[in-house]
CSV table of C-alpha atoms and ligand atoms in Angstrom, one decimal:
chain,number,residue,atom,x,y,z
A,1,MET,CA,15.5,10.1,-27.8
A,2,ILE,CA,13.5,6.6,-26.6
A,3,ARG,CA,14.2,3.1,-28.2
A,4,LEU,CA,12.9,0.1,-27.7
A,5,GLU,CA,14.4,-2.9,-30.0
A,6,GLY,CA,12.6,-6.7,-30.1
A,7,LEU,CA,10.6,-5.8,-26.6
A,8,THR,CA,8.6,-9.1,-26.0
A,9,LYS,CA,6.2,-10.4,-23.7
A,10,ARG,CA,4.6,-13.3,-23.3
A,11,PHE,CA,2.0,-14.4,-20.5
A,12,GLY,CA,2.3,-18.2,-20.6
A,13,ASN,CA,2.3,-19.3,-23.8
A,14,ASN,CA,-0.1,-16.3,-25.1
A,15,THR,CA,2.6,-13.6,-27.1
A,16,VAL,CA,1.0,-10.6,-25.8
A,17,LEU,CA,4.0,-8.2,-27.9
A,18,ALA,CA,5.5,-10.0,-30.5
A,19,SER,CA,9.3,-8.4,-30.7
A,20,ILE,CA,8.4,-4.6,-30.5
A,21,ASP,CA,10.5,-2.2,-32.1
A,22,LEU,CA,9.6,1.6,-31.9
A,23,GLN,CA,12.0,4.8,-31.5
A,24,ILE,CA,9.8,8.1,-30.3
A,25,GLU,CA,11.9,11.4,-30.6
A,26,ALA,CA,12.2,13.6,-27.8
A,27,GLY,CA,8.8,16.2,-27.4
A,28,GLU,CA,7.0,13.4,-30.1
A,29,ARG,CA,3.5,12.7,-28.9
A,30,ILE,CA,2.3,9.3,-30.2
A,31,VAL,CA,-1.2,7.5,-30.1
A,32,VAL,CA,-1.9,3.6,-29.9
A,33,ILE,CA,-4.6,2.3,-31.3
A,34,GLY,CA,-6.1,-0.9,-31.8
A,35,PRO,CA,-8.4,-3.3,-30.8
A,36,SER,CA,-9.0,-4.7,-26.9
A,37,GLY,CA,-6.7,-7.3,-26.0
A,38,THR,CA,-4.3,-6.8,-28.7
A,39,GLY,CA,-1.1,-5.8,-26.1
A,40,LYS,CA,-1.9,-1.6,-26.1
A,41,SER,CA,-1.9,-1.9,-22.2
A,42,THR,CA,0.7,-4.4,-21.8
A,43,LEU,CA,3.4,-2.3,-23.9
A,44,LEU,CA,3.6,0.6,-21.6
A,45,ARG,CA,3.1,-1.8,-18.9
A,46,CYS,CA,6.0,-3.0,-19.9
A,47,ILE,CA,8.1,0.2,-20.3
A,48,ASN,CA,8.0,0.7,-16.5
A,49,PHE,CA,8.1,-3.1,-15.7
A,50,LEU,CA,4.7,-2.9,-14.4
A,51,ASP,CA,4.8,-6.1,-16.3
A,52,ARG,CA,8.2,-7.6,-16.9
A,53,PRO,CA,9.3,-8.3,-20.4
A,54,ASP,CA,10.7,-11.5,-21.4
A,55,ALA,CA,13.4,-9.4,-23.7
A,56,GLY,CA,14.1,-6.5,-25.6
A,57,ILE,CA,16.3,-3.5,-24.9
A,58,ILE,CA,14.6,-0.6,-23.6
A,59,SER,CA,16.4,3.0,-24.1
A,60,ILE,CA,15.9,6.0,-22.5
A,61,GLY,CA,17.9,8.9,-23.2
A,62,ASP,CA,21.7,7.2,-21.6
A,63,LEU,CA,19.9,4.5,-19.8
A,64,THR,CA,19.4,1.4,-22.0
A,65,VAL,CA,18.2,-1.8,-20.0
A,66,ASP,CA,17.8,-5.1,-21.6
A,67,ALA,CA,14.8,-6.5,-20.2
A,68,ALA,CA,16.3,-10.6,-20.2
A,69,ARG,CA,19.0,-8.9,-17.6
A,70,ALA,CA,17.2,-6.5,-15.9
A,71,THR,CA,18.2,-5.7,-12.4
A,72,ARG,CA,16.0,-4.0,-9.5
A,73,LYS,CA,18.2,-1.1,-10.1
A,74,ASP,CA,17.3,-0.6,-13.6
A,75,ILE,CA,14.0,-0.9,-12.9
A,76,LEU,CA,13.8,2.0,-10.6
A,77,ALA,CA,15.8,3.7,-13.2
A,78,LEU,CA,13.2,3.2,-15.6
A,79,ARG,CA,10.5,4.4,-13.4
A,80,ARG,CA,12.4,7.0,-12.6
A,81,ARG,CA,12.5,8.6,-15.9
A,82,THR,CA,8.8,7.8,-16.5
A,83,ALA,CA,5.4,9.1,-15.3
A,84,PHE,CA,2.4,6.6,-15.5
A,85,VAL,CA,-1.4,7.4,-16.2
A,86,PHE,CA,-3.5,5.2,-14.9
A,87,GLN,CA,-6.9,4.3,-16.7
A,88,ASN,CA,-8.6,4.0,-12.9
A,89,TYR,CA,-6.8,6.8,-12.0
A,90,SER,CA,-4.5,4.8,-9.4
A,91,LEU,CA,-4.6,7.7,-6.8
A,92,PHE,CA,-2.7,6.8,-3.5
A,93,ALA,CA,-6.1,6.3,-1.7
A,94,ASN,CA,-4.1,7.5,2.0
A,95,LYS,CA,-3.0,10.9,0.3
A,96,THR,CA,-5.0,14.3,-0.2
A,97,ALA,CA,-4.7,15.7,-4.2
A,98,ARG,CA,-1.5,17.5,-3.1
A,99,GLU,CA,0.2,14.8,-1.3
A,100,ASN,CA,-0.7,12.5,-4.4
A,101,ILE,CA,1.6,15.2,-6.0
A,102,THR,CA,3.8,15.5,-3.7
A,103,GLU,CA,5.0,12.2,-2.4
A,104,ALA,CA,7.1,10.9,-4.8
A,105,LEU,CA,8.7,14.3,-5.2
A,106,VAL,CA,9.5,13.7,-1.0
A,107,THR,CA,10.0,10.1,-1.3
A,108,VAL,CA,12.3,9.5,-4.9
A,109,HIS,CA,13.5,12.5,-5.7
A,110,GLY,CA,14.4,13.6,-2.2
A,111,GLN,CA,12.7,17.2,-2.9
A,112,SER,CA,12.5,19.8,0.2
A,113,ARG,CA,8.6,19.7,1.6
A,114,ALA,CA,8.7,23.0,0.6
A,115,GLN,CA,10.1,22.7,-3.0
A,116,ALA,CA,7.6,19.7,-3.2
A,117,GLU,CA,4.6,21.9,-1.9
A,118,ALA,CA,5.3,24.3,-3.4
A,119,ARG,CA,5.6,22.4,-7.0
A,120,ALA,CA,2.0,20.8,-6.6
A,121,ASP,CA,0.7,24.3,-5.4
A,122,THR,CA,1.5,25.1,-8.8
A,123,ILE,CA,0.2,21.8,-10.4
A,124,LEU,CA,-3.1,22.1,-8.6
A,125,GLY,CA,-3.8,25.3,-10.1
A,126,GLU,CA,-3.2,24.4,-14.1
A,127,THR,CA,-5.3,21.2,-13.7
A,128,GLY,CA,-8.2,23.6,-11.5
A,129,LEU,CA,-7.9,22.2,-8.3
A,130,SER,CA,-6.6,24.4,-6.1
A,131,ASP,CA,-9.5,24.3,-4.0
A,132,LYS,CA,-9.2,20.6,-3.9
A,133,ALA,CA,-5.1,20.5,-2.7
A,134,GLY,CA,-6.9,19.0,0.8
A,135,SER,CA,-9.3,16.9,-0.2
A,136,TYR,CA,-9.1,13.2,-0.6
A,137,PRO,CA,-9.2,10.7,-3.6
A,138,ALA,CA,-12.5,9.3,-2.5
A,139,ALA,CA,-14.2,12.8,-2.1
A,140,LEU,CA,-12.9,13.7,-5.4
A,141,SER,CA,-14.9,13.0,-8.7
A,142,GLY,CA,-13.6,10.8,-11.6
A,143,GLY,CA,-12.3,13.8,-13.5
A,144,GLN,CA,-11.0,15.5,-11.0
A,145,GLN,CA,-9.1,12.2,-9.8
A,146,GLN,CA,-7.5,12.1,-13.3
A,147,ARG,CA,-6.7,15.5,-13.1
A,148,VAL,CA,-4.9,14.7,-10.0
A,149,GLY,CA,-3.8,11.8,-11.7
A,150,ILE,CA,-2.0,13.5,-14.3
A,151,GLY,CA,-1.2,16.6,-12.4
A,152,ARG,CA,0.9,13.8,-10.0
A,153,ALA,CA,2.5,12.2,-13.6
A,154,MET,CA,3.2,16.1,-15.0
A,155,ALA,CA,5.3,16.7,-11.9
A,156,LEU,CA,7.7,14.0,-12.0
A,157,ASP,CA,9.6,16.1,-15.0
A,158,ALA,CA,9.6,12.3,-16.9
A,159,ASP,CA,11.4,12.1,-19.7
A,160,LEU,CA,8.7,10.1,-20.9
A,161,MET,CA,4.6,10.5,-19.9
A,162,LEU,CA,2.4,7.2,-20.2
A,163,PHE,CA,-1.1,7.2,-20.4
A,164,ASP,CA,-2.9,3.6,-20.7
A,165,GLU,CA,-7.1,4.9,-21.8
A,166,PRO,CA,-7.2,8.0,-19.4
A,167,THR,CA,-10.6,8.5,-19.6
A,168,SER,CA,-12.3,5.2,-20.3
A,169,ALA,CA,-13.2,4.8,-17.1
A,170,LEU,CA,-14.7,8.2,-16.9
A,171,ASP,CA,-18.3,9.6,-16.8
A,172,PRO,CA,-19.0,11.3,-20.7
A,173,GLU,CA,-19.4,14.7,-18.4
A,174,TRP,CA,-15.6,14.3,-17.4
A,175,VAL,CA,-13.8,13.4,-20.3
A,176,GLY,CA,-13.8,16.8,-21.7
A,177,GLU,CA,-12.1,18.3,-19.1
A,178,VAL,CA,-9.5,15.5,-18.5
A,179,LEU,CA,-8.7,15.7,-22.8
A,180,ASP,CA,-8.1,19.2,-22.1
A,181,LEU,CA,-5.7,19.2,-19.4
A,182,MET,CA,-4.3,16.7,-21.9
A,183,ARG,CA,-3.6,19.1,-24.5
A,184,ARG,CA,-2.3,21.7,-22.0
A,185,VAL,CA,0.2,19.2,-21.2
A,186,ALA,CA,0.8,18.3,-25.3
A,187,GLU,CA,1.6,22.2,-25.3
A,188,SER,CA,4.4,21.5,-22.9
A,189,ARG,CA,6.6,19.8,-26.0
A,190,GLN,CA,6.7,16.9,-23.3
A,191,THR,CA,6.8,13.5,-25.1
A,192,MET,CA,3.8,11.7,-24.7
A,193,LEU,CA,3.0,7.7,-25.9
A,194,ILE,CA,-0.8,7.8,-25.3
A,195,VAL,CA,-3.2,5.1,-25.8
A,196,THR,CA,-6.5,5.9,-26.2
A,197,HIS,CA,-10.2,5.1,-27.9
A,198,GLU,CA,-10.4,8.9,-28.1
A,199,MET,CA,-10.2,8.9,-31.9
A,200,GLN,CA,-10.7,12.8,-32.5
A,201,PHE,CA,-8.3,13.5,-30.0
A,202,ALA,CA,-6.4,11.1,-31.0
A,203,ARG,CA,-5.7,12.9,-34.6
A,204,GLU,CA,-5.8,16.3,-32.9
A,205,ILE,CA,-3.0,15.2,-30.4
A,206,ALA,CA,-1.0,12.9,-32.4
A,207,HIS,CA,2.1,13.5,-34.4
A,208,ARG,CA,2.1,10.0,-35.6
A,209,VAL,CA,-0.2,7.0,-34.7
A,210,ILE,CA,-0.1,3.6,-34.3
A,211,PHE,CA,-2.3,0.6,-34.7
A,212,MET,CA,-1.6,-2.1,-33.1
A,213,GLU,CA,-2.8,-5.5,-33.7
A,214,GLY,CA,-2.4,-9.4,-32.0
A,215,GLY,CA,1.4,-7.9,-30.1
A,216,ARG,CA,2.4,-6.4,-33.5
A,217,ILE,CA,2.3,-2.2,-35.0
A,218,VAL,CA,0.4,-3.3,-38.5
A,219,GLU,CA,0.6,0.5,-39.6
A,220,GLN,CA,2.0,3.7,-38.1
A,221,GLY,CA,2.1,7.1,-39.6
A,222,ARG,CA,1.1,10.8,-39.8
A,223,PRO,CA,-2.6,10.9,-38.1
A,224,GLU,CA,-4.2,12.3,-41.5
A,225,ALA,CA,-2.7,9.4,-43.6
A,226,ILE,CA,-3.8,6.8,-40.6
A,227,PHE,CA,-7.2,7.9,-40.5
A,228,ASP,CA,-8.2,8.8,-43.9
A,229,ASP,CA,-6.1,6.9,-45.8
A,230,PRO,CA,-5.1,3.4,-44.4
A,231,GLN,CA,-3.3,0.9,-46.2
A,232,ASP,CA,-3.2,-2.3,-44.1
A,233,GLN,CA,-7.2,-4.1,-44.7
A,234,ARG,CA,-6.7,-4.7,-40.4
A,235,THR,CA,-6.5,-0.9,-39.8
A,236,ARG,CA,-9.1,0.4,-42.3
A,237,ASP,CA,-12.0,-2.7,-40.8
A,238,PHE,CA,-11.0,-1.4,-37.1
A,239,LEU,CA,-11.3,2.4,-37.8
A,240,ARG,CA,-14.8,1.2,-40.0
A,241,ARG,CA,-15.7,-0.2,-36.9
A,242,VAL,CA,-14.7,2.5,-33.9
A,243,THR,CA,-16.2,5.5,-36.1
B,1,MET,CA,-25.1,-16.3,51.0
B,2,ARG,CA,-23.8,-13.5,53.2
B,3,ALA,CA,-24.0,-9.8,52.7
B,4,LEU,CA,-21.2,-8.2,50.6
B,5,ASP,CA,-18.3,-5.7,52.0
B,6,LEU,CA,-19.2,-2.7,50.3
B,7,GLU,CA,-17.0,-0.8,52.6
B,8,TYR,CA,-13.8,-3.3,51.9
B,9,MET,CA,-14.5,-3.3,48.1
B,10,LEU,CA,-14.6,0.2,47.8
B,11,GLY,CA,-11.1,0.4,50.1
B,12,LEU,CA,-9.3,-2.1,47.8
B,13,VAL,CA,-9.8,-0.1,44.9
B,14,PRO,CA,-7.4,2.6,45.2
B,15,VAL,CA,-5.2,0.1,46.5
B,16,ILE,CA,-5.4,-1.6,42.9
B,17,LEU,CA,-6.1,1.1,41.3
B,18,GLY,CA,-2.0,1.3,42.4
B,19,TYR,CA,-0.8,-0.7,40.1
B,20,VAL,CA,-2.7,0.0,37.1
B,21,PRO,CA,0.3,2.0,35.7
B,22,LEU,CA,2.1,-0.8,36.1
B,23,THR,CA,-0.3,-3.5,34.6
B,24,LEU,CA,-0.8,-0.7,31.4
B,25,ALA,CA,2.6,0.0,31.2
B,26,MET,CA,3.6,-3.9,30.3
B,27,ALA,CA,0.5,-4.0,28.4
B,28,SER,CA,1.9,-1.1,26.2
B,29,VAL,CA,5.5,-1.6,25.7
B,30,SER,CA,4.7,-5.4,24.6
B,31,MET,CA,1.9,-3.7,22.0
B,32,VAL,CA,4.7,-1.3,20.7
B,33,LEU,CA,7.0,-4.2,20.2
B,34,ALA,CA,4.4,-7.2,19.2
B,35,LEU,CA,3.2,-4.0,16.4
B,36,ILE,CA,7.2,-3.2,15.2
B,37,ILE,CA,7.7,-7.3,15.3
B,38,ALA,CA,4.4,-8.2,13.5
B,39,SER,CA,4.4,-5.5,10.8
B,40,LEU,CA,7.9,-7.0,9.7
B,41,LEU,CA,6.7,-10.3,10.2
B,42,ALA,CA,3.9,-9.9,8.0
B,43,VAL,CA,5.8,-7.8,5.0
B,44,GLU,CA,8.5,-11.0,5.0
B,45,ARG,CA,5.1,-12.8,4.4
B,46,VAL,CA,4.0,-10.6,2.0
B,47,VAL,CA,7.4,-10.5,0.4
B,48,ARG,CA,9.3,-13.7,1.3
B,49,VAL,CA,12.3,-13.8,1.5
B,50,PRO,CA,13.3,-17.3,0.3
B,51,VAL,CA,14.8,-19.0,4.0
B,52,LEU,CA,14.0,-16.7,6.3
B,53,ASP,CA,10.3,-17.4,5.8
B,54,ARG,CA,10.5,-20.6,6.8
B,55,LEU,CA,11.5,-19.5,9.5
B,56,VAL,CA,9.4,-16.1,10.2
B,57,VAL,CA,6.5,-19.2,9.6
B,58,LEU,CA,7.8,-21.6,12.0
B,59,PHE,CA,7.8,-19.0,14.3
B,60,ILE,CA,3.9,-17.5,13.8
B,61,SER,CA,2.9,-21.2,14.1
B,62,PHE,CA,4.7,-22.0,17.6
B,63,PHE,CA,3.8,-18.4,19.3
B,64,ARG,CA,0.2,-18.8,18.2
B,65,GLY,CA,0.3,-22.9,18.9
B,66,THR,CA,1.4,-23.1,22.4
B,67,PRO,CA,-0.8,-21.8,25.5
B,68,LEU,CA,0.9,-18.0,26.5
B,69,LEU,CA,1.5,-19.4,30.0
B,70,VAL,CA,3.7,-22.2,29.0
B,71,GLN,CA,5.3,-19.4,27.0
B,72,LEU,CA,5.7,-17.1,29.9
B,73,PHE,CA,6.9,-20.4,32.4
B,74,LEU,CA,9.1,-21.3,29.3
B,75,PHE,CA,11.3,-17.4,29.2
B,76,TYR,CA,11.1,-17.3,33.6
B,77,TYR,CA,11.9,-20.3,34.7
B,78,GLY,CA,12.7,-22.2,31.9
B,79,LEU,CA,15.6,-20.7,29.4
B,80,PRO,CA,17.4,-19.3,32.4
B,81,GLN,CA,18.7,-22.9,33.3
B,82,VAL,CA,19.5,-22.8,29.5
B,83,PHE,CA,21.3,-19.5,28.7
B,84,SER,CA,23.1,-18.8,32.2
B,85,VAL,CA,23.1,-14.2,31.0
B,86,LEU,CA,19.2,-14.8,31.8
B,87,THR,CA,19.6,-15.5,35.0
B,88,GLN,CA,18.9,-12.4,35.8
B,89,ILE,CA,15.6,-11.6,34.0
B,90,ASN,CA,12.9,-10.4,36.6
B,91,GLY,CA,9.4,-11.5,36.4
B,92,VAL,CA,8.3,-8.5,34.3
B,93,THR,CA,10.8,-8.5,31.9
B,94,ALA,CA,10.2,-11.9,30.9
B,95,ALA,CA,6.0,-11.1,31.2
B,96,ILE,CA,6.5,-8.2,27.9
B,97,MET,CA,8.7,-11.1,26.1
B,98,GLY,CA,6.1,-13.0,26.5
B,99,LEU,CA,3.0,-10.9,25.5
B,100,THR,CA,5.0,-9.2,23.1
B,101,LEU,CA,6.3,-12.9,20.9
B,102,HIS,CA,2.9,-14.6,21.1
B,103,PHE,CA,0.5,-11.6,20.7
B,104,SER,CA,3.3,-10.9,17.6
B,105,ALA,CA,2.4,-13.9,16.1
B,106,TYR,CA,-1.5,-13.5,16.2
B,107,MET,CA,-0.9,-10.1,15.1
B,108,ALA,CA,1.4,-10.9,12.0
B,109,GLU,CA,-1.6,-12.7,10.4
B,110,SER,CA,-3.8,-9.9,10.4
B,111,ILE,CA,-1.5,-7.3,9.4
B,112,ARG,CA,-0.4,-9.4,6.4
B,113,ALA,CA,-4.2,-10.2,5.7
B,114,ALA,CA,-4.4,-6.3,5.4
B,115,ILE,CA,-1.7,-5.3,3.1
B,116,VAL,CA,-2.6,-8.3,0.9
B,117,GLY,CA,-6.4,-6.4,0.5
B,118,VAL,CA,-4.3,-3.4,-0.5
B,119,ASP,CA,-6.2,-2.9,-3.7
B,120,ARG,CA,-3.1,-4.0,-6.5
B,121,SER,CA,-3.9,0.0,-8.0
B,122,GLN,CA,-2.3,1.3,-4.8
B,123,TRP,CA,0.6,-0.9,-6.0
B,124,GLU,CA,1.7,0.2,-9.1
B,125,ALA,CA,1.0,3.7,-9.0
B,126,SER,CA,4.1,3.3,-6.2
B,127,GLN,CA,5.7,0.9,-8.2
B,128,ALA,CA,5.1,3.2,-11.1
B,129,VAL,CA,6.7,6.5,-9.4
B,130,GLY,CA,9.9,4.5,-8.5
B,131,MET,CA,9.4,4.0,-5.2
B,132,THR,CA,11.6,1.4,-3.6
B,133,GLN,CA,9.7,-1.9,-2.0
B,134,ILE,CA,10.5,-0.2,1.5
B,135,GLN,CA,9.4,3.2,0.3
B,136,MET,CA,6.2,1.8,-0.6
B,137,MET,CA,5.0,-0.3,2.4
B,138,ARG,CA,5.8,2.3,4.5
B,139,ARG,CA,4.3,5.2,2.6
B,140,ILE,CA,1.4,3.7,0.6
B,141,ILE,CA,0.6,-0.3,2.0
B,142,LEU,CA,1.0,-0.3,5.8
B,143,PRO,CA,-0.9,3.2,6.3
B,144,GLN,CA,-3.7,1.5,4.2
B,145,ALA,CA,-3.5,-2.2,5.8
B,146,ALA,CA,-3.2,-0.5,9.5
B,147,ARG,CA,-6.9,0.9,8.8
B,148,VAL,CA,-8.0,-2.6,7.7
B,149,ALA,CA,-6.7,-3.9,10.6
B,150,ALA,CA,-6.7,-1.1,13.4
B,151,PRO,CA,-9.9,-2.9,15.0
B,152,THR,CA,-8.6,-5.9,15.4
B,153,LEU,CA,-5.5,-4.8,16.6
B,154,VAL,CA,-7.1,-2.9,19.2
B,155,ASN,CA,-8.9,-6.2,19.9
B,156,TYR,CA,-5.4,-8.0,20.5
B,157,PHE,CA,-4.3,-4.7,22.8
B,158,ILE,CA,-7.6,-5.9,24.8
B,159,ASP,CA,-6.5,-9.5,25.3
B,160,MET,CA,-3.0,-8.2,25.8
B,161,ILE,CA,-3.8,-6.1,28.9
B,162,LYS,CA,-5.8,-9.2,30.1
B,163,GLY,CA,-3.2,-11.2,29.4
B,164,THR,CA,-0.6,-9.1,31.8
B,165,SER,CA,-2.5,-10.7,34.6
B,166,LEU,CA,-0.9,-13.7,34.0
B,167,ALA,CA,2.6,-11.9,34.9
B,168,PHE,CA,1.7,-12.5,38.8
B,169,THR,CA,2.3,-16.0,37.9
B,170,LEU,CA,6.1,-15.4,37.6
B,171,GLY,CA,5.6,-13.0,40.9
B,172,VAL,CA,4.5,-9.8,39.5
B,173,THR,CA,2.8,-7.8,42.0
B,174,GLU,CA,0.6,-6.2,39.3
B,175,MET,CA,-3.4,-6.0,39.8
B,176,MET,CA,-4.4,-9.4,40.2
B,177,GLY,CA,-1.2,-9.4,42.0
B,178,ALA,CA,-2.2,-7.0,44.0
B,179,THR,CA,-5.6,-8.3,44.6
B,180,GLN,CA,-4.5,-12.3,44.8
B,181,LYS,CA,-2.3,-10.2,48.3
B,182,GLU,CA,-5.1,-8.5,49.9
B,183,ALA,CA,-7.6,-11.6,48.9
B,184,ALA,CA,-5.4,-13.9,50.6
B,185,GLY,CA,-5.2,-11.2,53.5
B,186,SER,CA,-8.5,-10.6,53.9
B,187,PHE,CA,-9.8,-14.4,52.9
B,188,LEU,CA,-12.8,-12.0,51.1
B,189,TYR,CA,-12.1,-13.2,47.5
B,190,PHE,CA,-15.5,-12.9,46.3
B,191,GLU,CA,-15.4,-9.5,47.3
B,192,ALA,CA,-11.7,-9.2,45.4
B,193,PHE,CA,-11.8,-10.5,42.8
B,194,VAL,CA,-14.7,-8.5,41.5
B,195,VAL,CA,-12.7,-5.2,42.0
B,196,VAL,CA,-10.4,-6.1,40.4
B,197,ALA,CA,-12.5,-7.7,37.4
B,198,ILE,CA,-14.6,-4.1,37.7
B,199,LEU,CA,-11.5,-2.2,36.9
B,200,TYR,CA,-10.1,-4.4,34.2
B,201,TRP,CA,-14.1,-4.0,32.2
B,202,ILE,CA,-13.4,-0.8,32.8
B,203,ILE,CA,-9.9,0.0,31.3
B,204,VAL,CA,-10.9,-2.4,28.5
B,205,GLU,CA,-14.7,-0.1,27.7
B,206,ALA,CA,-12.0,3.2,27.5
B,207,LEU,CA,-10.2,1.5,25.2
B,208,SER,CA,-13.2,1.1,23.2
B,209,PHE,CA,-13.9,4.0,23.3
B,210,VAL,CA,-10.2,5.4,22.0
B,211,GLN,CA,-10.9,2.3,19.7
B,212,ARG,CA,-13.9,4.0,17.8
B,213,LEU,CA,-11.9,7.7,17.7
B,214,LEU,CA,-8.8,5.8,16.2
B,215,GLU,CA,-11.1,4.4,13.8
B,216,GLU,CA,-13.1,7.1,13.0
B,217,ARG,CA,-9.5,9.2,12.3
B,218,LEU,CA,-8.3,6.1,9.8
B,219,ASN,CA,-11.9,6.5,7.9
B,220,LYS,CA,-11.5,10.0,7.4
B,221,ALA,CA,-9.3,9.8,4.1
B,222,TYR,CA,-12.2,7.2,2.8
B,223,ALA,CA,-15.4,9.2,4.1
B,224,ARG,CA,-16.9,10.9,0.5
C,301,LIG,N1,-1.7,-10.6,-15.6
C,301,LIG,C1,-1.9,-11.1,-17.3
C,301,LIG,N2,-2.1,-12.6,-16.7
C,301,LIG,C2,-2.3,-13.5,-18.5
C,301,LIG,N3,-2.6,-12.6,-19.3
C,301,LIG,C3,-3.0,-11.2,-19.3
C,301,LIG,C4,-2.4,-10.6,-18.3
C,301,LIG,N4,-2.6,-9.2,-19.0
C,301,LIG,C5,-2.9,-9.3,-19.9
C,301,LIG,N5,-3.0,-10.2,-20.7
C,301,LIG,C6,-3.3,-11.0,-21.7
C,301,LIG,O1,-2.3,-9.8,-22.3
C,301,LIG,C7,-3.4,-9.6,-23.8
C,301,LIG,C8,-3.1,-8.0,-23.8
C,301,LIG,O2,-4.1,-7.4,-23.2
C,301,LIG,P1,-3.7,-5.5,-23.0
C,301,LIG,O3,-4.9,-5.1,-21.6
C,301,LIG,O4,-2.5,-5.7,-23.1
C,301,LIG,O5,-4.7,-5.6,-24.1
C,301,LIG,P2,-5.3,-4.4,-25.0
C,301,LIG,O6,-4.5,-3.7,-25.9
C,301,LIG,O7,-4.6,-3.0,-23.8
C,301,LIG,O8,-6.8,-4.2,-24.3
C,301,LIG,P3,-7.9,-3.4,-23.9
C,301,LIG,O9,-8.3,-2.3,-25.1
C,301,LIG,O10,-8.9,-3.9,-23.9
C,301,LIG,O11,-7.3,-2.1,-22.8
C,301,LIG,C9,-4.8,-9.8,-23.6
C,301,LIG,O12,-5.5,-11.4,-24.4
C,301,LIG,C10,-4.9,-10.0,-22.3
C,301,LIG,O13,-5.8,-11.0,-21.7
C,302,LIG,MG1,-5.4,-1.8,-21.9
C-alpha cells in the first residue's frame, strides 16, 4: 500500500501542494485530472523527489520517508520503488531503445547484462518495438519513444508507476498506440498513478479519479461518479470546459 | 637571398621523425591525465562541494592565468629548491606535470559548460530510475557532454602537442630540442625550423582527420 500524508510543496510563497493526503491500494489505478497549474505534475514529482516536498510523509510498502528530513538514501530508496513516465519521454539520448531499458536494471539493480537484456527483449516484444531495439531515441517517432519510455518504467517492476501526461506531447496519430500500451500495463495489475487529459481513457482505465485544483484534492471517486455526477461546482466547471 | 639546402632538409626529416614518438608520448600522457583531472574538476564545479569548490576555482584560475612556460619553469627549476624530494624530477616528468595541470584547467571549463548544457530531461530521467549522482554522471551526463566538448578538447590536444615543444627549455630532446641541436651544428636554422614546422603541421592535420572521425562516431546516436 502507498500512503501520502500532508504532502506539501511550495515554490517561493506559491503553495503548489497544500497538504495532500492519499492512499493507494496495491494494483489500484488512479487518474488525476484538473486544470493547468494546479499541481498535478508536482504531486507526481514530489513522490519520487524530482521536486523536493517541504513537508509530509511518503510511504511505499515498508518504506516510510518524512519529507522534511529525507536523506539521500531515503530518496534513492523511494526512486527505486517507483517508475516515472515523462510527458516528453526523456529517454537517455546516448542509449539505444534496448539500452534505455537495460540501463537501470544493470546500473541500479545490479542485474547481469544477460538477464537485463533478456528482460529488455521481452519488453520490446510486448511494446512492439523488437525491430527498433538498436535505434537511438533521435531516430524514433514520438509514439515509439514514449513506448520505450513506458517499457523502461515497466522493466523496473516498481511498486508504483507514475505517468505525467504521457500522451500530451504526441502528435494525435501516435496517441492511440501509447494508450493501448498503458491498457496492457494495467492488465498486469500494476499500481498506477496517471495524470492525463484523455478523459475517455480515464473513464475506462481508472479505479478512482481524483480532481485537483489549487494544490488540493477537490473531489475523488469512481470514474462514473466523477464524470457523470460530479458533486463539486469546480469539478463540473472543469469537466464542462474539457468535454 | 640564398638557395634552400633541400638535401639537408630531406636528410633532417628522418632525424626529427625519430623524436616524434617522444613528443606524442608526452602529449598523450598529459592529455589522458588532463582529461581525468578536468572531468573531476568539472563535475566538482557542477556539484559544488562547499570548501573544495573554492580550491577548484583557485586552481583553475591559477593555471589559466599564468603562462605555460612559467609553470614549466616553476615545476622544473623552482619546486625542487623548496621540496627536496623533487630534486630527482626529470624534464619529461616536469613537462608532463605542467602540460597536464595547465590544460586540465582549460578543459575543466569546457567540460563544465558541456555538462551544464545537457538537457534537464536527462538528469531527471537518471534520477527517476534511482541512479546515484556518480552513476548519473558516468553513464548518462558525461557521455553526452563529451560529444559537445569533443571538438574543443581535440583542439586542446593539438595545442598540447605544440606545447610539448616548450619541454626543450627543460633540457628535453624532443622534436624541437633535436631540431635546435641539429641547427646549431649546421647553422642552417631556416631549413631546420621549416622542416620541424612542417612535421608539426602534418601531425596536427592527421589529428584533425581523426577528429572528424571521432565526431562522426560521437554523433551517431543523434543522427535521424
Ligand atoms: N520549478 C518550479 N519553480 C517555480 N514554480 C513552479 C515550478 N514547477 C511548477 N511550478 C508552479 O507550480 C504550479 C503547479 O505546476 P504543475 O506543473 O504541477 O501543474 P500541473 O497541474 O501539472 O499543470 P499542467 O496541466 O499544465 O501540466 C504552477 O503554478 C507552476 O507555475
Ligand atoms: Mg503537468
